[in-house]
């Protein structure tokens, strides 16, 4: 190598004989030559520009899809967590309903009123969270939202009509949290 800074780049590099870097792997084209080559071929420059633009658009679309997928997964995770919390609360609501249904006489009137207030607060909290009870009595049996625990002959009732509700069912939006346990009318024989 020489100490002349004016010597061309490709003349400075000599093939390595000591097993080092291969001179063929090092580009010998000067940046000035590369820039001059783009001016000589505007079609190639336009083609490269279009390829980079296409790649940029694809990356933007991929990122947008990723962002939407993450948002959808976040909402699904939130819905599942809410559903699990509601499932944990529903047995308490059932116990409150049973306590209210029990006849305690006039002696426990204020106690009964306190339980009724707690029950209403629980139902209001569930309603604010999007939880709705499933109306079952008098409806036709639907195995998607009802769980039949008994079929009973019932005079004056149509076949498949729900005649009793043993445990209320609930929905969270359009998802079933818990099916209603019901008794279903059966045709008299």
mmCIF file of C-alpha atoms in Angstrom:
data_model
loop_
_atom_site.group_PDB
_atom_site.id
_atom_site.type_symbol
_atom_site.label_atom_id
_atom_site.label_comp_id
_atom_site.label_asym_id
_atom_site.label_seq_id
_atom_site.Cartn_x
_atom_site.Cartn_y
_atom_site.Cartn_z
ATOM 1 C CA UNK A 1 0.000 0.000 0.000
ATOM 2 C CA UNK A 2 1.107 3.535 -0.633
ATOM 3 C CA UNK A 3 0.625 6.666 1.397
ATOM 4 C CA UNK A 4 -0.815 8.624 -1.525
ATOM 5 C CA UNK A 5 -4.375 9.787 -0.614
ATOM 6 C CA UNK A 6 -5.083 10.521 -4.262
ATOM 7 C CA UNK A 7 -4.624 6.897 -5.308
ATOM 8 C CA UNK A 8 -7.887 5.281 -6.471
ATOM 9 C CA UNK A 9 -9.714 3.035 -3.989
ATOM 10 C CA UNK A 10 -9.608 -0.110 -6.095
ATOM 11 C CA UNK A 11 -5.846 0.172 -6.617
ATOM 12 C CA UNK A 12 -5.146 0.423 -2.862
ATOM 13 C CA UNK A 13 -6.721 -2.936 -2.102
ATOM 14 C CA UNK A 14 -4.495 -5.824 -2.892
ATOM 15 C CA UNK A 15 -5.342 -9.495 -2.589
ATOM 16 C CA UNK A 16 -4.531 -10.842 0.853
ATOM 17 C CA UNK A 17 -1.944 -13.596 0.819
ATOM 18 C CA UNK A 18 -1.980 -14.356 4.548
ATOM 19 C CA UNK A 19 -5.479 -15.963 4.590
ATOM 20 C CA UNK A 20 -7.160 -12.696 5.605
ATOM 21 C CA UNK A 21 -10.023 -10.941 3.896
ATOM 22 C CA UNK A 22 -10.536 -11.874 0.291
ATOM 23 C CA UNK A 23 -10.314 -8.840 -1.946
ATOM 24 C CA UNK A 24 -13.120 -10.197 -4.124
ATOM 25 C CA UNK A 25 -15.540 -9.814 -1.148
ATOM 26 C CA UNK A 26 -14.792 -6.110 -0.827
ATOM 27 C CA UNK A 27 -16.636 -3.907 -3.298
ATOM 28 C CA UNK A 28 -14.351 -2.160 -5.709
ATOM 29 C CA UNK A 29 -16.895 0.338 -7.024
ATOM 30 C CA UNK A 30 -16.485 3.846 -5.731
ATOM 31 C CA UNK A 31 -19.556 5.670 -4.355
ATOM 32 C CA UNK A 32 -19.148 8.292 -7.044
ATOM 33 C CA UNK A 33 -19.341 5.564 -9.703
ATOM 34 C CA UNK A 34 -22.482 4.089 -8.130
ATOM 35 C CA UNK A 35 -24.211 7.472 -8.087
ATOM 36 C CA UNK A 36 -23.193 8.051 -11.668
ATOM 37 C CA UNK A 37 -24.647 4.640 -12.604
ATOM 38 C CA UNK A 38 -28.071 5.643 -11.251
ATOM 39 C CA UNK A 39 -28.078 8.718 -13.442
ATOM 40 C CA UNK A 40 -27.239 6.561 -16.435
ATOM 41 C CA UNK A 41 -30.235 4.223 -15.824
ATOM 42 C CA UNK A 42 -33.357 6.096 -14.635
ATOM 43 C CA UNK A 43 -35.535 3.038 -15.238
ATOM 44 C CA UNK A 44 -33.508 1.021 -12.722
ATOM 45 C CA UNK A 45 -33.703 3.858 -10.204
ATOM 46 C CA UNK A 46 -37.488 4.030 -10.621
ATOM 47 C CA UNK A 47 -37.717 0.266 -10.214
ATOM 48 C CA UNK A 48 -35.705 0.390 -6.963
ATOM 49 C CA UNK A 49 -37.805 3.289 -5.714
ATOM 50 C CA UNK A 50 -40.999 1.322 -6.409
ATOM 51 C CA UNK A 51 -39.575 -1.752 -4.657
ATOM 52 C CA UNK A 52 -38.701 0.308 -1.559
ATOM 53 C CA UNK A 53 -42.108 1.992 -1.606
ATOM 54 C CA UNK A 54 -43.823 -1.403 -1.882
ATOM 55 C CA UNK A 55 -41.750 -2.738 1.002
ATOM 56 C CA UNK A 56 -42.627 0.320 3.108
ATOM 57 C CA UNK A 57 -46.341 -0.092 2.381
ATOM 58 C CA UNK A 58 -46.200 -3.788 3.260
ATOM 59 C CA UNK A 59 -44.408 -3.083 6.537
ATOM 60 C CA UNK A 60 -46.983 -0.426 7.377
ATOM 61 C CA UNK A 61 -49.836 -2.842 6.663
ATOM 62 C CA UNK A 62 -48.163 -5.589 8.698
ATOM 63 C CA UNK A 63 -47.747 -3.225 11.632
ATOM 64 C CA UNK A 64 -51.372 -2.109 11.371
ATOM 65 C CA UNK A 65 -52.518 -5.758 11.355
ATOM 66 C CA UNK A 66 -50.278 -6.482 14.349
ATOM 67 C CA UNK A 67 -51.724 -3.517 16.248
ATOM 68 C CA UNK A 68 -55.303 -4.623 15.509
ATOM 69 C CA UNK A 69 -54.544 -8.223 16.513
ATOM 70 C CA UNK A 70 -52.994 -7.066 19.807
ATOM 71 C CA UNK A 71 -56.030 -4.892 20.554
ATOM 72 C CA UNK A 72 -58.399 -7.774 19.771
ATOM 73 C CA UNK A 73 -56.401 -10.146 21.995
ATOM 74 C CA UNK A 74 -56.353 -7.564 24.796
ATOM 75 C CA UNK A 75 -60.127 -7.215 24.634
ATOM 76 C CA UNK A 76 -60.580 -11.002 24.617
ATOM 77 C CA UNK A 77 -58.312 -11.348 27.642
ATOM 78 C CA UNK A 78 -60.256 -8.644 29.466
ATOM 79 C CA UNK A 79 -63.567 -10.351 28.593
ATOM 80 C CA UNK A 80 -62.297 -13.725 29.862
ATOM 81 C CA UNK A 81 -61.062 -12.176 33.111
ATOM 82 C CA UNK A 82 -64.382 -10.417 33.631
ATOM 83 C CA UNK A 83 -66.262 -13.631 32.883
ATOM 84 C CA UNK A 84 -64.210 -15.550 35.456
ATOM 85 C CA UNK A 85 -64.821 -12.873 38.088
ATOM 86 C CA UNK A 86 -68.559 -12.961 37.364
ATOM 87 C CA UNK A 87 -68.584 -16.761 37.701
ATOM 88 C CA UNK A 88 -67.005 -16.376 41.136
ATOM 89 C CA UNK A 89 -69.627 -13.811 42.218
ATOM 90 C CA UNK A 90 -72.734 -15.662 40.976
ATOM 91 C CA UNK A 91 -72.837 -18.235 43.835
ATOM 92 C CA UNK A 92 -72.978 -15.319 46.288
ATOM 93 C CA UNK A 93 -75.907 -13.873 44.344
ATOM 94 C CA UNK A 94 -77.594 -17.304 44.486
ATOM 95 C CA UNK A 95 -77.119 -17.440 48.274
ATOM 96 C CA UNK A 96 -78.586 -13.970 48.638
ATOM 97 C CA UNK A 97 -81.617 -15.034 46.560
ATOM 98 C CA UNK A 98 -82.118 -18.084 48.785
ATOM 99 C CA UNK A 99 -81.796 -15.938 51.919
ATOM 100 C CA UNK A 100 -84.431 -13.570 50.573
ATOM 101 C CA UNK A 101 -86.740 -16.463 49.664
ATOM 102 C CA UNK A 102 -86.553 -17.939 53.178
ATOM 103 C CA UNK A 103 -89.475 -17.045 55.430
ATOM 104 C CA UNK A 104 -87.958 -15.668 58.626
ATOM 105 C CA UNK A 105 -91.131 -14.175 60.022
ATOM 106 C CA UNK A 106 -91.496 -10.652 61.338
ATOM 107 C CA UNK A 107 -88.685 -10.999 63.887
ATOM 108 C CA UNK A 108 -85.901 -10.664 61.310
ATOM 109 C CA UNK A 109 -87.452 -7.862 59.246
ATOM 110 C CA UNK A 110 -84.465 -5.492 59.377
ATOM 111 C CA UNK A 111 -82.070 -8.371 58.703
ATOM 112 C CA UNK A 112 -84.151 -9.282 55.642
ATOM 113 C CA UNK A 113 -84.046 -5.665 54.449
ATOM 114 C CA UNK A 114 -80.247 -5.585 54.806
ATOM 115 C CA UNK A 115 -79.873 -8.727 52.723
ATOM 116 C CA UNK A 116 -82.231 -7.282 50.121
ATOM 117 C CA UNK A 117 -80.110 -4.104 49.903
ATOM 118 C CA UNK A 118 -76.913 -6.151 49.414
ATOM 119 C CA UNK A 119 -78.650 -8.274 46.782
ATOM 120 C CA UNK A 120 -79.798 -5.208 44.832
ATOM 121 C CA UNK A 121 -76.304 -3.695 45.009
ATOM 122 C CA UNK A 122 -74.788 -6.915 43.648
ATOM 123 C CA UNK A 123 -77.285 -7.056 40.782
ATOM 124 C CA UNK A 124 -76.650 -3.389 39.964
ATOM 125 C CA UNK A 125 -72.869 -3.931 39.974
ATOM 126 C CA UNK A 126 -73.272 -6.919 37.629
ATOM 127 C CA UNK A 127 -75.607 -4.933 35.367
ATOM 128 C CA UNK A 128 -73.039 -2.092 35.106
ATOM 129 C CA UNK A 129 -70.452 -4.689 34.042
ATOM 130 C CA UNK A 130 -72.746 -5.935 31.247
ATOM 131 C CA UNK A 131 -74.033 -9.065 33.004
ATOM 132 C CA UNK A 132 -77.693 -9.838 32.332
ATOM 133 C CA UNK A 133 -79.888 -12.588 33.783
ATOM 134 C CA UNK A 134 -81.452 -15.029 31.334
ATOM 135 C CA UNK A 135 -85.245 -15.021 31.406
ATOM 136 C CA UNK A 136 -86.298 -18.648 31.545
ATOM 137 C CA UNK A 137 -89.794 -19.102 32.996
ATOM 138 C CA UNK A 138 -92.392 -19.527 30.273
ATOM 139 C CA UNK A 139 -89.755 -19.636 27.519
ATOM 140 C CA UNK A 140 -89.093 -22.581 25.226
ATOM 141 C CA UNK A 141 -86.207 -24.791 26.287
ATOM 142 C CA UNK A 142 -82.990 -23.882 24.453
ATOM 143 C CA UNK A 143 -80.051 -26.193 25.176
ATOM 144 C CA UNK A 144 -77.661 -23.360 24.279
ATOM 145 C CA UNK A 145 -78.698 -21.284 27.304
ATOM 146 C CA UNK A 146 -80.653 -23.708 29.527
ATOM 147 C CA UNK A 147 -79.654 -26.836 31.401
ATOM 148 C CA UNK A 148 -82.607 -29.191 31.921
ATOM 149 C CA UNK A 149 -82.443 -30.992 35.246
ATOM 150 C CA UNK A 150 -85.962 -32.431 35.147
ATOM 151 C CA UNK A 151 -88.758 -33.143 32.682
ATOM 152 C CA UNK A 152 -92.160 -33.090 34.349
ATOM 153 C CA UNK A 153 -95.691 -33.604 33.094
ATOM 154 C CA UNK A 154 -97.483 -30.264 33.314
ATOM 155 C CA UNK A 155 -101.119 -29.784 32.473
ATOM 156 C CA UNK A 156 -101.885 -26.627 30.506
ATOM 157 C CA UNK A 157 -98.279 -26.175 29.434
ATOM 158 C CA UNK A 158 -96.835 -26.803 26.002
ATOM 159 C CA UNK A 159 -94.153 -29.409 25.368
ATOM 160 C CA UNK A 160 -90.672 -27.973 25.995
ATOM 161 C CA UNK A 161 -91.875 -24.953 27.982
ATOM 162 C CA UNK A 162 -89.787 -24.069 31.038
ATOM 163 C CA UNK A 163 -91.972 -24.430 34.130
ATOM 164 C CA UNK A 164 -89.402 -23.885 36.868
ATOM 165 C CA UNK A 165 -86.039 -22.271 37.398
ATOM 166 C CA UNK A 166 -83.715 -23.869 39.945
ATOM 167 C CA UNK A 167 -80.741 -21.588 39.272
ATOM 168 C CA UNK A 168 -80.727 -18.421 37.231
ATOM 169 C CA UNK A 169 -78.498 -18.204 34.155
ATOM 170 C CA UNK A 170 -76.450 -15.188 33.142
ATOM 171 C CA UNK A 171 -74.893 -13.663 30.026
ATOM 172 C CA UNK A 172 -71.995 -11.274 29.694
ATOM 173 C CA UNK A 173 -72.728 -9.414 26.485
ATOM 174 C CA UNK A 174 -73.321 -12.141 23.907
ATOM 175 C CA UNK A 175 -71.363 -14.796 25.847
ATOM 176 C CA UNK A 176 -73.014 -17.311 28.126
ATOM 177 C CA UNK A 177 -71.485 -17.147 31.611
ATOM 178 C CA UNK A 178 -73.713 -19.765 33.192
ATOM 179 C CA UNK A 179 -76.727 -21.663 31.803
ATOM 180 C CA UNK A 180 -80.018 -21.552 33.685
ATOM 181 C CA UNK A 181 -80.933 -24.800 35.491
ATOM 182 C CA UNK A 182 -84.563 -25.437 34.630
ATOM 183 C CA UNK A 183 -87.466 -27.851 34.830
ATOM 184 C CA UNK A 184 -89.129 -28.476 31.473
ATOM 185 C CA UNK A 185 -92.739 -29.392 30.722
ATOM 186 C CA UNK A 186 -93.313 -32.792 29.158
ATOM 187 C CA UNK A 187 -96.365 -33.968 27.296
ATOM 188 C CA UNK A 188 -98.883 -35.842 29.465
ATOM 189 C CA UNK A 189 -99.138 -39.538 28.615
#
